[in-house]
Amino acid sequence: MNTPPRDLLALSLVLLLVISSASLYGQGSRYELGQRLREFEGHFERTLDPVARGRSLPAMESAVTAFFSLRMGRVAESLDEARFALLSDRPPTDAERYLASLSLRAMPALRDPSDGAVVLSLRQMYKPTVKIPAELSIKLQLEGEDPLVLPVERVPAELRLSVRKDLFGDRWLTAEFHVEEKPMRSSRQLLCFVPRFTERLEALKRVADDQTMAAHPHDQATLRARVADLAALASTAGLETDLPGSQWMAFAEELAAAKGADQPRISNTLRGEQWLSFAIPGQGAAIPVRMWLPPILKEQESPKIPVVVALHGAGGSENMFFDGYGVGKARHLCESRGYALICPRGGMMGSPPVVDLVDALAQIYPLDREQIHLLGHSMGAGNALQVARKSPQRLKSLALISAGAGRAHPSLAQLPIFLATADRDFSRGSTKRLADALMTGEEHRTTYREYAGAEHLLVVQVALPDVFQFFDVHQADSER
């Protein structure tokens, strides 16, 4: 089966997005767009009125189009327009439009408290044709500290927030935007305070490169990743989302302290949400993974933990299924069921080594390595299909949302597959063609769903409850 030209075009756009979003625009733009997207997704999840949801779709489609064409300011503006349309059928006021355009961000997000005041950059992501509101002020509230109200007379501007020199830990900074003393918008950012940061980071760098760490390769890979991420959080580049730098520093020092120990620090005692990196033989660079594992409920766990591996779309990362796609809806669905959620970082050069990764994790955690539920969106759906064609016997079920270029294969004939798209999804045609190819013959095990009132991105959070019900059915089959 040849890939239709429009599917090749969509695939080319996806690959372009992967390159551009990470390099041309950097983590700063990714962070700002992620903040707006999560705000919209939260409202979308709580707004069940189909008319209100429908009002937001043209602007969301515009955001996706602008994303593919690298117009990041237009992406931000479209996301704000989608939120306004979702929440009301009236147009926003001039003040609402102006405030929506603003970005307030502390740079860097991680700092040594002895460095003094936190400097916040106030700027516009785009320039609506309205003037700055009169009597604009911002109320800053750092978690656990007294609030500070600062007047704003012009934009761009730099704001300064004094902090105590003995401050430590990860703390939320909430900003309330007021016009004539009336609160009209809020945002928040996670700030990380790490005393003696430079000294401690240099010590970690030395240990990360110490050959004695090689005895525990996952410990070493994770320590190296944390050193790089901590350095990024402490720079003006930052990272793509809010991440717990103080918590990361503490864990990195635990990894360093375990150097030369008989047992690695990464063990079955690490539960809940984790950011780890795994050194898989034959894979070259270590694979960054964000994951959630259910707590240990008893001393000796007998049942193996069901596994969901989720592969993100182009322009995303291992954080996408935790922070996006319905503000981390997949994580909550796993948590309510006691499933493990494993999200590796993907790329445009093919799928992450899902099976090898689960095998490596199964040496540490009691995972059901022979019964993997695999989920992918867009580029991740194509990657998931690659995994399924190569190792169908290792999968319990497969869910593909907004599948782009992909082909059916005889190896998939007996695999339970859930395909989802939406009426306004640009990959609807290719997903439907794949479903038709998979559903030939009486013995197929493919389910196809097309959702109304969603597009290429929103279809994920709309479809996820059905995806997990599909997983539940086939997980129950394996337990009978």
CSV table of C-alpha atoms in Angstrom, one decimal:
chain,number,residue,atom,x,y,z
A,1,MET,CA,0.0,0.0,0.0
A,2,ASN,CA,1.4,3.4,-1.0
A,3,THR,CA,1.2,6.3,1.4
A,4,PRO,CA,-1.2,9.0,-0.1
A,5,PRO,CA,0.5,12.3,-0.9
A,6,ARG,CA,-1.5,14.2,1.8
A,7,ASP,CA,-0.3,11.8,4.4
A,8,LEU,CA,3.3,12.5,3.2
A,9,LEU,CA,2.6,16.2,3.5
A,10,ALA,CA,1.3,15.8,7.1
A,11,LEU,CA,4.3,13.6,8.0
A,12,SER,CA,6.7,16.2,6.5
A,13,LEU,CA,5.1,19.0,8.6
A,14,VAL,CA,5.4,16.8,11.7
A,15,LEU,CA,9.1,16.3,11.1
A,16,LEU,CA,9.6,20.0,10.5
A,17,LEU,CA,7.9,20.7,13.7
A,18,VAL,CA,10.1,18.4,15.7
A,19,ILE,CA,13.2,20.2,14.4
A,20,SER,CA,12.0,23.7,14.7
A,21,SER,CA,10.2,23.6,18.0
A,22,ALA,CA,13.3,22.4,19.9
A,23,SER,CA,16.0,24.4,18.1
A,24,LEU,CA,14.7,27.5,16.4
A,25,TYR,CA,12.4,28.7,19.2
A,26,GLY,CA,14.0,27.0,22.2
A,27,GLN,CA,12.4,26.0,25.5
A,28,GLY,CA,11.2,29.5,26.3
A,29,SER,CA,8.5,29.5,23.6
A,30,ARG,CA,7.7,25.8,24.3
A,31,TYR,CA,7.1,26.7,28.0
A,32,GLU,CA,4.8,29.6,27.2
A,33,LEU,CA,2.8,27.7,24.7
A,34,GLY,CA,2.5,24.8,27.1
A,35,GLN,CA,1.2,27.1,29.8
A,36,ARG,CA,-1.5,28.4,27.5
A,37,LEU,CA,-2.4,24.9,26.2
A,38,ARG,CA,-2.8,23.4,29.6
A,39,GLU,CA,-5.0,26.4,30.7
A,40,PHE,CA,-7.2,25.8,27.7
A,41,GLU,CA,-7.3,22.0,28.2
A,42,GLY,CA,-8.4,22.4,31.8
A,43,HIS,CA,-11.3,24.6,30.8
A,44,PHE,CA,-12.2,22.3,27.9
A,45,GLU,CA,-12.3,19.3,30.3
A,46,ARG,CA,-14.7,21.2,32.7
A,47,THR,CA,-16.9,22.6,29.9
A,48,LEU,CA,-19.3,19.9,28.7
A,49,ASP,CA,-21.5,22.1,26.6
A,50,PRO,CA,-20.9,21.0,23.0
A,51,VAL,CA,-21.9,24.4,21.7
A,52,ALA,CA,-19.2,26.1,23.8
A,53,ARG,CA,-16.6,23.5,22.8
A,54,GLY,CA,-17.6,23.9,19.1
A,55,ARG,CA,-16.9,27.7,19.4
A,56,SER,CA,-13.3,27.0,20.4
A,57,LEU,CA,-12.4,24.6,17.5
A,58,PRO,CA,-11.7,27.1,14.7
A,59,ALA,CA,-9.1,28.9,16.9
A,60,MET,CA,-7.6,25.6,18.0
A,61,GLU,CA,-7.2,24.6,14.3
A,62,SER,CA,-5.6,27.9,13.7
A,63,ALA,CA,-3.2,27.2,16.6
A,64,VAL,CA,-2.2,23.9,15.1
A,65,THR,CA,-1.7,25.4,11.6
A,66,ALA,CA,0.4,28.2,13.1
A,67,PHE,CA,2.5,25.7,15.0
A,68,PHE,CA,3.3,23.8,11.9
A,69,SER,CA,4.3,27.0,10.1
A,70,LEU,CA,6.5,28.1,13.0
A,71,ARG,CA,4.5,31.3,13.9
A,72,MET,CA,4.8,30.9,17.7
A,73,GLY,CA,3.2,34.3,18.5
A,74,ARG,CA,0.2,33.4,16.4
A,75,VAL,CA,0.0,30.0,18.2
A,76,ALA,CA,-0.2,31.8,21.6
A,77,GLU,CA,-2.8,34.2,20.3
A,78,SER,CA,-4.9,31.4,18.8
A,79,LEU,CA,-4.8,29.4,22.1
A,80,ASP,CA,-6.0,32.5,23.9
A,81,GLU,CA,-8.8,33.0,21.3
A,82,ALA,CA,-9.8,29.4,21.8
A,83,ARG,CA,-10.1,29.9,25.5
A,84,PHE,CA,-12.1,33.1,25.2
A,85,ALA,CA,-14.5,31.3,22.7
A,86,LEU,CA,-14.9,28.3,25.0
A,87,LEU,CA,-15.7,30.3,28.1
A,88,SER,CA,-18.1,32.9,26.5
A,89,ASP,CA,-20.1,33.7,23.4
A,90,ARG,CA,-19.2,37.4,23.9
A,91,PRO,CA,-16.0,38.9,22.6
A,92,PRO,CA,-13.3,39.6,25.1
A,93,THR,CA,-12.8,43.2,26.4
A,94,ASP,CA,-9.7,45.2,25.4
A,95,ALA,CA,-8.3,44.7,28.9
A,96,GLU,CA,-8.8,40.9,28.7
A,97,ARG,CA,-7.1,40.7,25.3
A,98,TYR,CA,-4.1,42.7,26.4
A,99,LEU,CA,-3.7,40.7,29.6
A,100,ALA,CA,-3.9,37.4,27.7
A,101,SER,CA,-1.0,38.5,25.5
A,102,LEU,CA,1.3,38.9,28.5
A,103,SER,CA,4.0,36.5,29.6
A,104,LEU,CA,5.5,36.8,33.0
A,105,ARG,CA,8.4,34.5,33.7
A,106,ALA,CA,11.2,34.3,36.2
A,107,MET,CA,14.5,33.6,34.5
A,108,PRO,CA,16.1,31.4,35.6
A,109,ALA,CA,13.6,29.1,37.4
A,110,LEU,CA,16.2,27.5,39.6
A,111,ARG,CA,18.5,29.7,41.7
A,112,ASP,CA,20.6,29.9,44.8
A,113,PRO,CA,18.6,32.0,47.3
A,114,SER,CA,21.8,33.8,48.3
A,115,ASP,CA,21.8,35.4,44.8
A,116,GLY,CA,19.1,37.9,46.0
A,117,ALA,CA,16.0,39.1,44.3
A,118,VAL,CA,14.1,37.0,41.7
A,119,VAL,CA,14.0,38.9,38.4
A,120,LEU,CA,10.8,38.4,36.3
A,121,SER,CA,10.5,39.3,32.7
A,122,LEU,CA,7.2,40.8,31.6
A,123,ARG,CA,6.6,40.8,27.8
A,124,GLN,CA,4.0,40.2,25.2
A,125,MET,CA,3.9,36.9,23.2
A,126,TYR,CA,2.0,38.8,20.5
A,127,LYS,CA,0.7,42.3,20.0
A,128,PRO,CA,-3.1,42.8,19.9
A,129,THR,CA,-4.4,46.1,18.6
A,130,VAL,CA,-5.3,47.4,22.1
A,131,LYS,CA,-3.5,49.6,24.5
A,132,ILE,CA,-2.1,48.7,27.9
A,133,PRO,CA,-4.9,49.1,30.5
A,134,ALA,CA,-4.8,52.0,33.0
A,135,GLU,CA,-4.0,51.1,36.6
A,136,LEU,CA,-2.5,47.8,35.7
A,137,SER,CA,-0.7,46.0,38.6
A,138,ILE,CA,0.5,42.5,39.4
A,139,LYS,CA,0.2,40.8,42.8
A,140,LEU,CA,3.0,38.3,43.3
A,141,GLN,CA,2.6,35.5,45.9
A,142,LEU,CA,5.5,33.1,46.5
A,143,GLU,CA,4.3,30.0,48.3
A,144,GLY,CA,4.8,30.5,52.0
A,145,GLU,CA,5.8,34.1,51.8
A,146,ASP,CA,4.0,37.5,52.0
A,147,PRO,CA,2.4,38.9,48.8
A,148,LEU,CA,3.9,41.8,46.9
A,149,VAL,CA,1.8,44.2,44.6
A,150,LEU,CA,3.8,46.0,41.9
A,151,PRO,CA,2.4,48.6,39.5
A,152,VAL,CA,3.0,48.2,35.7
A,153,GLU,CA,3.2,51.3,33.6
A,154,ARG,CA,4.8,49.8,30.4
A,155,VAL,CA,5.6,46.5,28.8
A,156,PRO,CA,8.2,45.0,28.3
A,157,ALA,CA,9.4,45.4,31.9
A,158,GLU,CA,11.5,43.7,34.6
A,159,LEU,CA,10.0,43.1,38.0
A,160,ARG,CA,12.0,42.2,41.1
A,161,LEU,CA,10.8,40.0,44.0
A,162,SER,CA,13.0,39.9,47.1
A,163,VAL,CA,13.5,36.5,48.7
A,164,ARG,CA,15.0,35.3,52.0
A,165,LYS,CA,18.5,34.0,51.7
A,166,ASP,CA,17.6,30.9,53.7
A,167,LEU,CA,14.8,29.9,51.3
A,168,PHE,CA,14.9,26.4,49.9
A,169,GLY,CA,12.7,23.9,48.1
A,170,ASP,CA,10.3,24.0,45.1
A,171,ARG,CA,7.7,26.8,45.5
A,172,TRP,CA,4.9,28.0,43.3
A,173,LEU,CA,4.9,31.7,42.4
A,174,THR,CA,1.4,32.9,41.6
A,175,ALA,CA,0.9,36.2,39.7
A,176,GLU,CA,-2.5,37.9,39.7
A,177,PHE,CA,-3.0,40.6,37.0
A,178,HIS,CA,-5.2,43.5,38.3
A,179,VAL,CA,-6.9,46.3,36.4
A,180,GLU,CA,-8.1,49.1,38.7
A,181,GLU,CA,-7.6,46.7,41.6
A,182,LYS,CA,-9.9,44.0,40.0
A,183,PRO,CA,-8.2,40.6,39.5
A,184,MET,CA,-8.6,39.6,35.8
A,185,ARG,CA,-6.1,36.9,35.1
A,186,SER,CA,-3.6,34.7,36.9
A,187,SER,CA,-0.6,32.5,36.1
A,188,ARG,CA,1.9,30.5,38.1
A,189,GLN,CA,5.4,29.2,37.7
A,190,LEU,CA,7.4,26.7,39.8
A,191,LEU,CA,10.5,28.3,41.3
A,192,CYS,CA,13.3,26.1,42.7
A,193,PHE,CA,15.6,27.4,45.5
A,194,VAL,CA,18.8,25.4,45.9
A,195,PRO,CA,21.4,26.7,48.5
A,196,ARG,CA,25.0,26.4,47.3
A,197,PHE,CA,23.8,25.4,43.9
A,198,THR,CA,27.0,26.0,41.9
A,199,GLU,CA,29.2,24.1,44.3
A,200,ARG,CA,26.8,21.2,44.6
A,201,LEU,CA,26.3,20.9,40.8
A,202,GLU,CA,30.0,20.8,40.2
A,203,ALA,CA,30.4,18.0,42.7
A,204,LEU,CA,27.6,16.1,40.9
A,205,LYS,CA,29.3,16.6,37.5
A,206,ARG,CA,32.5,15.0,38.8
A,207,VAL,CA,30.7,11.9,40.1
A,208,ALA,CA,28.6,11.6,37.0
A,209,ASP,CA,31.8,11.1,34.9
A,210,ASP,CA,33.4,8.8,37.5
A,211,GLN,CA,33.9,5.3,36.0
A,212,THR,CA,32.9,3.7,39.2
A,213,MET,CA,29.3,4.8,38.4
A,214,ALA,CA,29.4,2.5,35.4
A,215,ALA,CA,28.6,-0.5,37.6
A,216,HIS,CA,25.0,0.9,37.9
A,217,PRO,CA,24.4,2.2,34.3
A,218,HIS,CA,20.8,3.4,35.0
A,219,ASP,CA,22.0,5.4,38.0
A,220,GLN,CA,24.8,6.9,36.0
A,221,ALA,CA,22.5,7.7,33.0
A,222,THR,CA,19.9,9.4,35.3
A,223,LEU,CA,22.6,11.3,37.2
A,224,ARG,CA,24.0,12.7,33.9
A,225,ALA,CA,20.5,13.7,32.8
A,226,ARG,CA,19.7,15.4,36.0
A,227,VAL,CA,23.0,17.3,35.9
A,228,ALA,CA,22.2,18.6,32.4
A,229,ASP,CA,18.6,19.4,33.4
A,230,LEU,CA,19.6,21.2,36.5
A,231,ALA,CA,22.1,23.3,34.6
A,232,ALA,CA,19.3,24.2,32.1
A,233,LEU,CA,16.9,25.1,34.8
A,234,ALA,CA,19.5,27.4,36.3
A,235,SER,CA,20.1,29.2,32.9
A,236,THR,CA,18.0,31.6,31.0
A,237,ALA,CA,17.1,28.9,28.5
A,238,GLY,CA,15.1,26.9,31.0
A,239,LEU,CA,13.1,23.8,30.3
A,240,GLU,CA,9.7,23.2,28.5
A,241,THR,CA,7.5,22.9,31.6
A,242,ASP,CA,7.5,23.4,35.4
A,243,LEU,CA,9.9,20.8,36.9
A,244,PRO,CA,11.0,20.2,40.5
A,245,GLY,CA,14.6,21.3,40.5
A,246,SER,CA,15.1,21.2,44.3
A,247,GLN,CA,13.7,17.7,44.4
A,248,TRP,CA,15.9,16.7,41.4
A,249,MET,CA,19.0,18.0,43.2
A,250,ALA,CA,18.2,15.9,46.3
A,251,PHE,CA,17.7,12.8,44.2
A,252,ALA,CA,20.9,13.4,42.1
A,253,GLU,CA,22.9,13.6,45.4
A,254,GLU,CA,21.3,10.3,46.5
A,255,LEU,CA,22.5,8.8,43.2
A,256,ALA,CA,26.0,10.2,43.7
A,257,ALA,CA,26.1,8.9,47.2
A,258,ALA,CA,25.3,5.4,46.0
A,259,LYS,CA,28.5,5.4,43.8
A,260,GLY,CA,30.4,2.2,44.6
A,261,ALA,CA,27.6,0.7,46.6
A,262,ASP,CA,26.6,-2.9,46.1
A,263,GLN,CA,23.0,-2.0,45.1
A,264,PRO,CA,21.9,0.8,42.7
A,265,ARG,CA,19.8,3.7,44.0
A,266,ILE,CA,17.2,3.1,41.3
A,267,SER,CA,15.2,0.3,42.8
A,268,ASN,CA,11.7,-1.0,43.5
A,269,THR,CA,11.4,1.4,46.4
A,270,LEU,CA,11.1,4.4,44.0
A,271,ARG,CA,7.4,4.7,43.4
A,272,GLY,CA,5.0,7.5,42.4
A,273,GLU,CA,6.2,9.9,39.8
A,274,GLN,CA,9.8,9.6,38.6
A,275,TRP,CA,12.1,11.1,36.0
A,276,LEU,CA,14.7,8.5,35.1
A,277,SER,CA,17.0,7.7,32.2
A,278,PHE,CA,17.8,4.2,31.1
A,279,ALA,CA,20.9,2.9,29.4
A,280,ILE,CA,19.7,0.2,27.0
A,281,PRO,CA,22.5,-1.9,25.4
A,282,GLY,CA,22.8,-1.2,21.7
A,283,GLN,CA,20.8,2.1,21.8
A,284,GLY,CA,23.6,4.6,22.1
A,285,ALA,CA,22.3,7.5,24.2
A,286,ALA,CA,20.3,6.8,27.3
A,287,ILE,CA,16.5,7.1,27.0
A,288,PRO,CA,14.8,9.8,29.2
A,289,VAL,CA,11.6,8.5,30.8
A,290,ARG,CA,8.9,10.1,32.9
A,291,MET,CA,6.8,7.5,34.7
A,292,TRP,CA,4.3,6.8,37.4
A,293,LEU,CA,4.2,3.6,39.4
A,294,PRO,CA,1.6,2.7,42.0
A,295,PRO,CA,2.7,2.6,45.7
A,296,ILE,CA,3.8,-0.6,47.3
A,297,LEU,CA,0.6,-1.8,49.0
A,298,LYS,CA,2.1,-4.7,50.9
A,299,GLU,CA,5.6,-6.1,51.7
A,300,GLN,CA,5.5,-8.8,49.1
A,301,GLU,CA,3.7,-7.8,45.9
A,302,SER,CA,2.5,-10.9,44.1
A,303,PRO,CA,0.5,-9.6,41.1
A,304,LYS,CA,2.5,-7.9,38.4
A,305,ILE,CA,1.7,-4.3,37.6
A,306,PRO,CA,-0.1,-3.7,34.3
A,307,VAL,CA,1.9,-1.5,32.0
A,308,VAL,CA,0.8,1.4,29.8
A,309,VAL,CA,3.5,2.8,27.5
A,310,ALA,CA,2.5,6.2,25.9
A,311,LEU,CA,4.3,7.7,22.9
A,312,HIS,CA,3.9,11.4,22.4
A,313,GLY,CA,3.4,13.3,19.2
A,314,ALA,CA,5.8,15.6,17.3
A,315,GLY,CA,7.0,18.6,19.2
A,316,GLY,CA,6.3,16.9,22.5
A,317,SER,CA,8.5,15.0,25.0
A,318,GLU,CA,8.2,12.5,27.9
A,319,ASN,CA,6.3,15.2,29.8
A,320,MET,CA,3.4,15.5,27.3
A,321,PHE,CA,1.2,12.7,28.7
A,322,PHE,CA,1.8,14.0,32.3
A,323,ASP,CA,1.3,17.7,31.7
A,324,GLY,CA,-0.7,17.9,28.5
A,325,TYR,CA,-3.3,15.8,26.6
A,326,GLY,CA,-6.0,16.9,29.1
A,327,VAL,CA,-3.6,18.3,31.8
A,328,GLY,CA,-2.2,14.8,32.5
A,329,LYS,CA,-5.4,12.8,32.0
A,330,ALA,CA,-3.5,9.6,31.1
A,331,ARG,CA,-1.6,9.8,34.4
A,332,HIS,CA,-4.9,10.1,36.4
A,333,LEU,CA,-6.5,7.3,34.5
A,334,CYS,CA,-3.5,5.0,35.3
A,335,GLU,CA,-3.4,6.1,38.9
A,336,SER,CA,-7.1,5.2,39.4
A,337,ARG,CA,-6.5,1.7,38.1
A,338,GLY,CA,-3.1,0.9,39.6
A,339,TYR,CA,-1.5,0.8,36.1
A,340,ALA,CA,2.1,1.9,35.6
A,341,LEU,CA,2.5,4.8,33.0
A,342,ILE,CA,5.8,4.8,31.1
A,343,CYS,CA,6.5,7.8,28.8
A,344,PRO,CA,9.8,7.7,26.9
A,345,ARG,CA,11.1,10.6,24.9
A,346,GLY,CA,10.6,10.0,21.2
A,347,GLY,CA,12.1,11.4,18.1
A,348,MET,CA,11.7,11.6,14.3
A,349,MET,CA,14.2,8.8,13.6
A,350,GLY,CA,11.8,6.0,14.7
A,351,SER,CA,10.2,4.6,17.8
A,352,PRO,CA,11.9,4.4,21.2
A,353,PRO,CA,12.9,0.8,22.0
A,354,VAL,CA,9.7,0.1,23.9
A,355,VAL,CA,10.1,-3.6,24.5
A,356,ASP,CA,13.7,-3.3,25.6
A,357,LEU,CA,12.8,-0.4,27.9
A,358,VAL,CA,10.0,-2.4,29.5
A,359,ASP,CA,12.4,-5.4,29.9
A,360,ALA,CA,14.9,-3.1,31.6
A,361,LEU,CA,12.3,-1.7,33.9
A,362,ALA,CA,10.9,-5.2,34.7
A,363,GLN,CA,14.3,-6.0,36.2
A,364,ILE,CA,13.7,-3.3,38.8
A,365,TYR,CA,9.9,-3.2,39.2
A,366,PRO,CA,7.3,-6.1,39.2
A,367,LEU,CA,5.9,-5.1,35.8
A,368,ASP,CA,3.8,-7.4,33.6
A,369,ARG,CA,6.4,-7.2,30.8
A,370,GLU,CA,4.6,-9.7,28.6
A,371,GLN,CA,1.3,-7.7,28.6
A,372,ILE,CA,2.0,-4.2,27.4
A,373,HIS,CA,-0.8,-1.7,26.6
A,374,LEU,CA,0.7,0.6,24.0
A,375,LEU,CA,-0.7,4.1,23.2
A,376,GLY,CA,0.5,6.6,20.7
A,377,HIS,CA,-0.7,10.0,19.3
A,378,SER,CA,0.1,11.3,15.8
A,379,MET,CA,3.9,10.7,15.3
A,380,GLY,CA,3.7,8.5,18.4
A,381,ALA,CA,0.9,6.5,16.8
A,382,GLY,CA,3.2,5.8,13.9
A,383,ASN,CA,6.0,4.8,16.3
A,384,ALA,CA,3.6,2.6,18.2
A,385,LEU,CA,2.6,0.9,15.0
A,386,GLN,CA,6.2,0.1,14.2
A,387,VAL,CA,6.6,-1.5,17.7
A,388,ALA,CA,3.4,-3.5,17.2
A,389,ARG,CA,4.4,-4.8,13.8
A,390,LYS,CA,7.8,-5.9,15.1
A,391,SER,CA,6.7,-7.4,18.5
A,392,PRO,CA,3.0,-8.1,18.4
A,393,GLN,CA,3.4,-11.0,20.9
A,394,ARG,CA,4.5,-8.6,23.6
A,395,LEU,CA,1.5,-6.3,23.4
A,396,LYS,CA,-1.8,-6.9,25.1
A,397,SER,CA,-3.5,-4.1,23.2
A,398,LEU,CA,-2.7,-1.1,21.0
A,399,ALA,CA,-4.3,2.3,20.8
A,400,LEU,CA,-3.6,4.7,18.0
A,401,ILE,CA,-5.0,8.3,18.1
A,402,SER,CA,-4.7,10.5,15.0
A,403,ALA,CA,-2.5,7.9,13.2
A,404,GLY,CA,-0.7,9.5,10.2
A,405,ALA,CA,1.1,7.5,7.6
A,406,GLY,CA,0.9,3.8,8.5
A,407,ARG,CA,0.1,0.4,7.0
A,408,ALA,CA,-1.7,-2.7,8.1
A,409,HIS,CA,0.4,-5.9,8.4
A,410,PRO,CA,-0.5,-9.5,8.8
A,411,SER,CA,1.3,-9.6,12.2
A,412,LEU,CA,-1.4,-7.3,13.6
A,413,ALA,CA,-4.4,-9.5,12.7
A,414,GLN,CA,-4.9,-10.9,16.2
A,415,LEU,CA,-3.9,-7.8,18.2
A,416,PRO,CA,-6.7,-5.8,19.8
A,417,ILE,CA,-6.4,-2.3,18.3
A,418,PHE,CA,-8.3,0.9,19.1
A,419,LEU,CA,-8.1,3.6,16.5
A,420,ALA,CA,-9.4,7.1,17.2
A,421,THR,CA,-9.8,10.3,15.2
A,422,ALA,CA,-12.1,13.3,15.1
A,423,ASP,CA,-14.3,15.1,12.6
A,424,ARG,CA,-11.9,18.1,12.5
A,425,ASP,CA,-8.6,16.1,12.7
A,426,PHE,CA,-6.4,16.7,9.7
A,427,SER,CA,-5.2,13.1,9.9
A,428,ARG,CA,-8.8,11.8,9.9
A,429,GLY,CA,-8.4,10.4,6.3
A,430,SER,CA,-5.2,8.4,7.0
A,431,THR,CA,-6.6,7.1,10.3
A,432,LYS,CA,-9.8,5.9,8.6
A,433,ARG,CA,-7.8,4.2,5.8
A,434,LEU,CA,-5.7,2.4,8.3
A,435,ALA,CA,-8.8,1.3,10.2
A,436,ASP,CA,-10.4,0.0,7.0
A,437,ALA,CA,-7.3,-2.0,6.2
A,438,LEU,CA,-7.1,-3.5,9.6
A,439,MET,CA,-10.8,-4.3,9.7
A,440,THR,CA,-10.8,-6.6,6.6
A,441,GLY,CA,-11.8,-10.2,7.4
A,442,GLU,CA,-14.1,-11.6,10.0
A,443,GLU,CA,-11.4,-12.3,12.6
A,444,HIS,CA,-10.2,-8.7,13.0
A,445,ARG,CA,-10.0,-7.2,16.5
A,446,THR,CA,-10.0,-3.6,15.6
A,447,THR,CA,-12.3,-0.9,17.1
A,448,TYR,CA,-12.6,2.4,15.2
A,449,ARG,CA,-14.0,5.6,16.8
A,450,GLU,CA,-14.5,9.0,15.3
A,451,TYR,CA,-15.3,11.8,17.7
A,452,ALA,CA,-17.4,14.9,17.0
A,453,GLY,CA,-16.3,18.3,18.2
A,454,ALA,CA,-12.5,17.8,18.4
A,455,GLU,CA,-9.4,18.3,16.2
A,456,HIS,CA,-5.9,16.8,16.0
A,457,LEU,CA,-4.8,17.7,19.5
A,458,LEU,CA,-8.1,17.7,21.6
A,459,VAL,CA,-9.1,14.3,20.3
A,460,VAL,CA,-6.5,12.8,22.7
A,461,GLN,CA,-8.2,14.0,25.9
A,462,VAL,CA,-11.6,13.2,24.4
A,463,ALA,CA,-10.7,9.7,23.5
A,464,LEU,CA,-8.6,8.7,26.5
A,465,PRO,CA,-11.5,7.4,28.7
A,466,ASP,CA,-12.5,5.1,25.9
A,467,VAL,CA,-8.9,4.1,25.3
A,468,PHE,CA,-8.5,3.0,29.0
A,469,GLN,CA,-11.8,1.2,29.0
A,470,PHE,CA,-10.4,-0.7,26.0
A,471,PHE,CA,-7.3,-1.5,28.0
A,472,ASP,CA,-9.4,-2.6,31.0
A,473,VAL,CA,-11.3,-5.1,28.9
A,474,HIS,CA,-8.2,-6.7,27.5
A,475,GLN,CA,-6.4,-6.6,30.8
A,476,ALA,CA,-9.3,-8.5,32.4
A,477,ASP,CA,-9.0,-11.1,29.6
A,478,SER,CA,-5.4,-11.7,30.6
A,479,GLU,CA,-6.3,-12.1,34.3
A,480,ARG,CA,-9.0,-14.7,33.7
